[in-house]
CSV table of C-alpha atoms in Angstrom, one decimal:
chain,number,residue,atom,x,y,z
N,1,UNK,CA,167.7,83.8,262.0
N,2,UNK,CA,168.0,86.8,264.3
N,3,UNK,CA,171.2,88.5,264.8
N,4,UNK,CA,172.0,89.7,268.0
N,5,UNK,CA,173.1,92.9,269.0
N,6,UNK,CA,174.7,93.3,272.2
N,7,UNK,CA,178.1,92.9,274.0
N,8,UNK,CA,177.4,89.0,274.5
N,9,UNK,CA,178.7,86.4,272.1
N,10,UNK,CA,175.5,85.7,270.0
N,11,UNK,CA,174.1,82.1,271.0
N,12,UNK,CA,174.8,81.0,267.3
N,13,UNK,CA,178.3,81.8,267.6
N,14,UNK,CA,178.7,79.3,270.9
N,15,UNK,CA,181.1,76.5,269.8
N,16,UNK,CA,179.9,72.9,271.0
N,17,UNK,CA,181.2,69.3,270.4
N,18,UNK,CA,178.6,66.9,268.8
N,19,UNK,CA,178.7,63.6,269.1
N,20,UNK,CA,175.5,62.9,266.4
N,21,UNK,CA,172.4,64.2,265.2
N,22,UNK,CA,169.3,61.7,264.9
N,23,UNK,CA,166.7,62.8,263.1
N,24,UNK,CA,163.1,61.0,263.5
N,25,UNK,CA,163.2,60.1,266.9
N,26,UNK,CA,160.5,58.8,268.6
N,27,UNK,CA,161.9,58.1,271.8
N,28,UNK,CA,163.4,61.4,273.3
N,29,UNK,CA,160.2,63.3,274.0
N,30,UNK,CA,156.8,63.8,272.1
N,31,UNK,CA,156.1,63.5,268.7
N,32,UNK,CA,159.0,63.2,266.0
N,33,UNK,CA,162.3,64.7,267.5
N,34,UNK,CA,165.9,65.7,266.2
N,35,UNK,CA,167.9,64.4,269.1
N,36,UNK,CA,171.3,66.1,269.1
N,37,UNK,CA,173.7,63.9,271.1
N,38,UNK,CA,176.8,66.1,272.6
N,39,UNK,CA,180.1,64.7,273.7
N,40,UNK,CA,181.1,64.2,277.7
N,41,UNK,CA,179.6,62.7,280.5
N,42,UNK,CA,179.6,63.2,284.0
N,43,UNK,CA,178.8,60.0,285.0
N,44,UNK,CA,180.9,56.5,284.5
N,45,UNK,CA,177.7,53.9,284.4
N,46,UNK,CA,178.8,50.5,284.2
N,47,UNK,CA,176.7,49.5,281.6
N,48,UNK,CA,177.0,52.5,279.3
N,49,UNK,CA,175.6,51.9,275.9
N,50,UNK,CA,177.4,55.1,274.3
N,51,UNK,CA,181.1,54.9,275.2
N,52,UNK,CA,181.5,57.1,272.3
N,53,UNK,CA,180.2,59.5,274.1
N,54,UNK,CA,182.1,59.4,277.3
N,55,UNK,CA,184.7,62.0,276.5
N,56,UNK,CA,184.3,65.5,276.0
N,57,UNK,CA,186.5,66.4,273.1
N,58,UNK,CA,186.7,64.7,269.5
N,59,UNK,CA,188.8,62.1,269.5
N,60,UNK,CA,190.0,58.9,267.1
N,61,UNK,CA,188.0,55.4,267.8
N,62,UNK,CA,189.0,52.5,266.4
N,63,UNK,CA,186.4,50.3,264.3
N,64,UNK,CA,187.5,46.9,264.2
N,65,UNK,CA,184.8,46.1,261.9
N,66,UNK,CA,186.4,47.8,259.2
N,67,UNK,CA,190.0,47.6,260.2
N,68,UNK,CA,192.0,45.3,257.7
N,69,UNK,CA,194.8,45.3,259.8
N,70,UNK,CA,197.6,47.0,257.2
N,71,UNK,CA,199.2,48.6,259.8
N,72,UNK,CA,200.0,52.0,258.0
N,73,UNK,CA,198.1,54.0,261.0
N,74,UNK,CA,201.1,53.2,262.8
N,75,UNK,CA,203.6,54.9,260.5
N,76,UNK,CA,201.1,57.8,260.4
N,77,UNK,CA,201.1,58.4,264.2
N,78,UNK,CA,204.1,60.9,265.0
N,79,UNK,CA,203.2,60.5,269.2
N,80,UNK,CA,203.9,56.9,269.0
N,81,UNK,CA,200.1,56.2,270.7
N,82,UNK,CA,198.9,53.4,268.3
N,83,UNK,CA,199.9,49.6,268.6
N,84,UNK,CA,198.4,46.5,267.1
N,85,UNK,CA,196.9,43.8,269.1
N,86,UNK,CA,197.1,40.0,268.6
N,87,UNK,CA,194.5,40.2,265.7
N,88,UNK,CA,196.3,43.4,263.8
N,89,UNK,CA,194.1,45.4,265.2
N,90,UNK,CA,195.2,49.3,266.3
N,91,UNK,CA,194.9,50.0,270.0
N,92,UNK,CA,195.2,53.8,271.2
N,93,UNK,CA,197.1,54.7,274.2
N,94,UNK,CA,195.3,57.2,275.4
N,95,UNK,CA,198.2,59.1,277.6
N,96,UNK,CA,200.2,59.7,274.6
N,97,UNK,CA,197.4,60.5,271.7
N,98,UNK,CA,197.4,64.3,270.8
N,99,UNK,CA,194.5,63.8,268.7
N,100,UNK,CA,196.0,65.1,265.7
N,101,UNK,CA,193.7,62.8,263.5
N,102,UNK,CA,196.5,61.9,261.2
N,103,UNK,CA,196.0,58.2,261.8
N,104,UNK,CA,192.4,58.7,261.1
N,105,UNK,CA,193.3,60.5,257.4
N,106,UNK,CA,195.6,58.3,256.7
N,107,UNK,CA,193.4,55.1,257.0
N,108,UNK,CA,191.4,54.3,253.9
N,109,UNK,CA,189.1,52.0,255.2
N,110,UNK,CA,187.6,53.9,258.4
N,111,UNK,CA,189.3,51.6,260.7
N,112,UNK,CA,190.0,54.6,262.6
N,113,UNK,CA,187.4,57.2,263.0
N,114,UNK,CA,187.2,60.7,264.0
N,115,UNK,CA,184.3,61.0,266.9
N,116,UNK,CA,182.9,64.3,267.7
N,117,UNK,CA,182.6,67.5,265.5
N,118,UNK,CA,183.1,70.7,266.7
N,119,UNK,CA,180.2,72.9,265.4
N,120,UNK,CA,178.9,76.1,266.3
N,121,UNK,CA,174.8,76.3,267.6
N,122,UNK,CA,173.7,78.1,264.5
N,123,UNK,CA,175.4,75.2,262.5
N,124,UNK,CA,173.5,72.7,264.3
N,125,UNK,CA,170.1,74.5,264.5
N,126,UNK,CA,170.4,74.6,260.5
N,127,UNK,CA,170.1,70.8,260.7
N,128,UNK,CA,167.4,70.9,263.3
N,129,UNK,CA,165.3,73.8,261.6
N,130,UNK,CA,164.9,71.6,258.4
N,131,UNK,CA,162.9,69.2,260.1
N,132,UNK,CA,160.5,71.9,261.5
N,133,UNK,CA,157.7,70.7,259.3
N,134,UNK,CA,157.8,67.4,261.2
N,135,UNK,CA,157.8,68.9,264.6
N,136,UNK,CA,154.6,71.0,263.3
N,137,UNK,CA,152.5,68.1,262.5
N,138,UNK,CA,153.8,65.7,265.2
N,139,UNK,CA,153.8,67.9,268.6
N,140,UNK,CA,157.8,66.8,267.9
N,141,UNK,CA,161.2,69.5,268.4
N,142,UNK,CA,164.7,69.1,269.5
N,143,UNK,CA,165.9,67.4,272.5
N,144,UNK,CA,169.5,67.6,273.5
N,145,UNK,CA,171.1,64.4,275.0
N,146,UNK,CA,174.6,62.9,275.4
N,147,UNK,CA,177.1,61.6,276.8
N,148,UNK,CA,175.5,64.0,279.3
N,149,UNK,CA,174.6,67.6,277.4
N,150,UNK,CA,174.9,69.5,280.8
N,151,UNK,CA,178.7,68.6,280.4
N,152,UNK,CA,178.6,71.8,277.6
N,153,UNK,CA,175.9,73.7,279.5
N,154,UNK,CA,176.7,76.9,277.4
N,155,UNK,CA,176.1,75.1,274.4
N,156,UNK,CA,172.8,73.6,275.6
N,157,UNK,CA,171.7,77.2,276.5
N,158,UNK,CA,172.6,78.4,272.7
N,159,UNK,CA,170.7,75.7,270.9
N,160,UNK,CA,167.6,76.4,273.1
N,161,UNK,CA,167.7,80.1,272.8
N,162,UNK,CA,168.1,79.4,269.0
N,163,UNK,CA,165.2,76.8,269.2
N,164,UNK,CA,163.1,79.3,271.0
N,165,UNK,CA,163.4,82.5,268.3
N,166,UNK,CA,162.8,79.9,265.6
N,167,UNK,CA,163.7,79.6,262.2
N,168,UNK,CA,162.7,82.3,259.3
N,169,UNK,CA,158.8,81.7,260.2
N,170,UNK,CA,159.5,82.5,263.6
N,171,UNK,CA,157.5,79.6,265.2
N,172,UNK,CA,159.5,78.2,268.4
N,173,UNK,CA,160.4,74.8,268.7
N,174,UNK,CA,159.5,72.5,271.4
N,175,UNK,CA,162.8,71.6,273.4
N,176,UNK,CA,163.5,68.6,275.9
N,177,UNK,CA,166.5,68.3,278.0
N,178,UNK,CA,167.5,64.6,278.5
N,179,UNK,CA,169.8,64.6,281.3
N,180,UNK,CA,171.4,62.7,284.5
N,181,UNK,CA,170.6,65.5,287.3
N,182,UNK,CA,174.3,65.2,287.8
N,183,UNK,CA,175.4,68.7,287.1
N,184,UNK,CA,175.5,72.1,289.0
N,185,UNK,CA,172.5,73.5,290.0
N,186,UNK,CA,173.2,76.9,288.8
N,187,UNK,CA,174.0,75.5,284.9
N,188,UNK,CA,170.3,73.9,285.0
N,189,UNK,CA,169.0,77.2,286.6
N,190,UNK,CA,169.9,79.2,283.5
N,191,UNK,CA,168.9,76.5,280.8
N,192,UNK,CA,165.5,75.7,282.4
N,193,UNK,CA,163.7,78.3,281.4
N,194,UNK,CA,164.3,77.6,277.9
N,195,UNK,CA,163.4,73.8,278.2
N,196,UNK,CA,159.5,72.6,277.5
N,197,UNK,CA,160.6,69.1,279.1
N,198,UNK,CA,163.3,67.9,281.2
N,199,UNK,CA,163.7,63.7,281.1
N,200,UNK,CA,165.4,63.2,284.0
N,201,UNK,CA,167.4,59.8,284.7
N,202,UNK,CA,167.1,57.9,288.1
N,203,UNK,CA,169.1,55.1,288.2
N,204,UNK,CA,169.2,54.1,291.8
N,205,UNK,CA,167.5,55.4,294.8
N,206,UNK,CA,170.3,53.9,297.2
N,207,UNK,CA,173.2,55.9,297.0
N,208,UNK,CA,175.9,53.5,298.2
N,209,UNK,CA,174.9,51.2,294.9
N,210,UNK,CA,174.4,54.3,292.7
N,211,UNK,CA,178.4,55.2,293.6
N,212,UNK,CA,179.5,51.8,293.2
N,213,UNK,CA,178.0,51.5,289.6
N,214,UNK,CA,178.0,55.3,288.5
N,215,UNK,CA,180.9,56.6,289.9
N,216,UNK,CA,178.7,59.2,292.1
N,217,UNK,CA,176.2,58.9,294.9
N,218,UNK,CA,172.7,60.3,293.7
N,219,UNK,CA,172.5,63.3,296.4
N,220,UNK,CA,173.4,66.1,293.7
N,221,UNK,CA,170.8,64.4,291.2
N,222,UNK,CA,167.9,63.9,293.8
N,223,UNK,CA,168.3,67.5,295.0
N,224,UNK,CA,168.4,69.3,291.6
N,225,UNK,CA,165.1,66.8,290.8
N,226,UNK,CA,163.8,68.5,293.5
N,227,UNK,CA,164.7,72.2,293.0
N,228,UNK,CA,163.5,71.4,289.0
N,229,UNK,CA,160.0,70.5,290.6
N,230,UNK,CA,160.3,73.7,292.6
N,231,UNK,CA,160.9,75.8,289.5
N,232,UNK,CA,158.0,74.8,287.6
N,233,UNK,CA,159.7,72.0,285.4
N,234,UNK,CA,157.9,69.7,283.6
N,235,UNK,CA,159.6,66.2,283.6
N,236,UNK,CA,159.8,62.7,282.7
N,237,UNK,CA,161.2,60.2,285.1
N,238,UNK,CA,163.0,57.8,283.1
N,239,UNK,CA,164.2,54.6,284.7
N,240,UNK,CA,166.9,52.2,283.2
N,241,UNK,CA,165.9,48.9,284.3
N,242,UNK,CA,169.6,47.4,284.9
N,243,UNK,CA,169.9,43.6,285.6
N,244,UNK,CA,171.2,42.8,289.6
N,245,UNK,CA,171.8,46.5,289.8
N,246,UNK,CA,168.3,48.2,290.3
N,247,UNK,CA,165.6,45.8,289.0
N,248,UNK,CA,164.2,45.0,292.5
N,249,UNK,CA,160.9,45.5,294.1
N,250,UNK,CA,162.7,48.0,297.1
N,251,UNK,CA,164.5,50.3,294.0
N,252,UNK,CA,161.2,50.2,292.1
N,253,UNK,CA,159.0,51.4,295.1
N,254,UNK,CA,161.3,53.9,296.4
N,255,UNK,CA,161.9,55.5,293.0
N,256,UNK,CA,158.0,55.3,292.1
N,257,UNK,CA,157.3,57.6,295.6
N,258,UNK,CA,160.1,60.2,295.2
N,259,UNK,CA,158.8,60.7,291.4
N,260,UNK,CA,155.2,61.1,293.2
N,261,UNK,CA,156.9,63.3,295.8
N,262,UNK,CA,157.7,65.8,292.8
N,263,UNK,CA,153.9,66.4,292.4
N,264,UNK,CA,152.4,67.8,289.3
N,265,UNK,CA,156.0,68.4,287.7
N,266,UNK,CA,156.1,64.8,286.5
N,267,UNK,CA,154.1,63.8,283.8
N,268,UNK,CA,155.1,60.3,283.9
N,269,UNK,CA,157.4,57.4,284.2
N,270,UNK,CA,159.4,56.1,281.2
N,271,UNK,CA,161.0,52.7,282.2
N,272,UNK,CA,164.1,51.6,280.2
N,273,UNK,CA,164.8,48.0,279.8
N,274,UNK,CA,168.4,47.2,279.3
N,275,UNK,CA,169.7,45.5,276.2
N,276,UNK,CA,172.6,43.2,275.8
N,277,UNK,CA,173.7,44.8,272.3
N,278,UNK,CA,176.2,47.5,273.7
N,279,UNK,CA,178.7,44.7,274.1
N,280,UNK,CA,179.2,44.4,270.4
N,281,UNK,CA,179.7,48.2,270.1
N,282,UNK,CA,182.6,48.2,272.5
N,283,UNK,CA,184.0,44.7,270.7
N,284,UNK,CA,184.2,47.3,267.4
N,285,UNK,CA,185.7,49.9,268.8
N,286,UNK,CA,188.4,47.5,270.8
N,287,UNK,CA,186.8,48.4,274.5
N,288,UNK,CA,186.4,46.0,277.0
N,289,UNK,CA,182.6,46.2,278.4
N,290,UNK,CA,183.0,44.8,282.0
N,291,UNK,CA,179.2,44.9,282.7
N,292,UNK,CA,177.7,41.5,282.0
N,293,UNK,CA,176.1,41.1,279.1
N,294,UNK,CA,172.3,39.3,280.7
N,295,UNK,CA,169.1,38.8,278.6
N,296,UNK,CA,167.2,41.9,277.8
N,297,UNK,CA,163.8,42.7,279.7
N,298,UNK,CA,160.7,41.8,277.4
N,299,UNK,CA,157.5,44.4,277.7
N,300,UNK,CA,155.5,40.8,279.7
N,301,UNK,CA,158.2,40.7,282.4
N,302,UNK,CA,157.9,44.6,283.3
N,303,UNK,CA,154.2,44.4,283.7
N,304,UNK,CA,154.1,44.0,287.6
N,305,UNK,CA,156.9,46.8,287.6
N,306,UNK,CA,154.0,49.3,285.2
N,307,UNK,CA,151.5,48.4,287.8
N,308,UNK,CA,153.6,49.4,290.7
N,309,UNK,CA,154.2,52.4,289.1
N,310,UNK,CA,151.2,53.0,288.2
N,311,UNK,CA,150.0,53.1,292.2
N,312,UNK,CA,152.1,56.5,292.4
N,313,UNK,CA,152.3,58.2,289.0
N,314,UNK,CA,149.4,59.0,286.2
N,315,UNK,CA,151.3,57.5,283.3
N,316,UNK,CA,154.0,54.6,282.7
N,317,UNK,CA,155.7,54.1,279.1
N,318,UNK,CA,158.1,51.3,278.2
N,319,UNK,CA,161.1,52.8,276.2
N,320,UNK,CA,159.6,56.5,276.2
């Protein structure tokens, strides 16, 4: 890997908080992808399927499936942040927790799990570069996702910079940014020149329901989408299909028309059907899942939606 000889920190030394690295993904851009999930999110979606990615910093998360209810973790917690629920499972008072991880170190059953690794960009890219042969033969590459990757824009920039330098062979790697669009434009302006593809979520076209279900209106998102198109970004619009939230003709039509308004910037639209499996993850983590668990969408139910979007955009997929 090239060594930077400037007065600025070399990209490889930039530190970020990584939630997970998933290899051989086929739903986060073209070809086989290595998807780097960063911790931290800028929205608060009621249906969020990845609650472990919401907080930016490393944390301890209970894993009730593994917990045997021994209570050893309580004795290890000097801050008094742990208590047991009626099922003898640990609950964490985040206001008291100091994230010292002593409870997780004490637990021999992985009933308390450290979540979020502090890594340099060079360490992450060492794993990404190992998959370069798969990228080369499939047209794949690196996708940075979250949480919300733009909660750590400097780290995204460092990862993409190293991807464009390539591994020892000097071949640059295709880069994709999976984002909700709700971040300062200045951060996007820095990252976009290094992104070959932007996967942009559009959750709702009406600002008030958007705020009710995500904690913020969609104004910044839509403004950023237009600026991305004007800046020459190549985009795919990703639409989560959420029962009772945005799965109606009015919203689908408004979303399709907005995607079309971005002209040639949009390669296509990916429909992402809601699935009811997130509730089990919340229960495993000892969290309440407030969003009602309904039935998922099968492909047949989305045929009319695909036809609607195809009236406005060139390509529509289910699942990305």
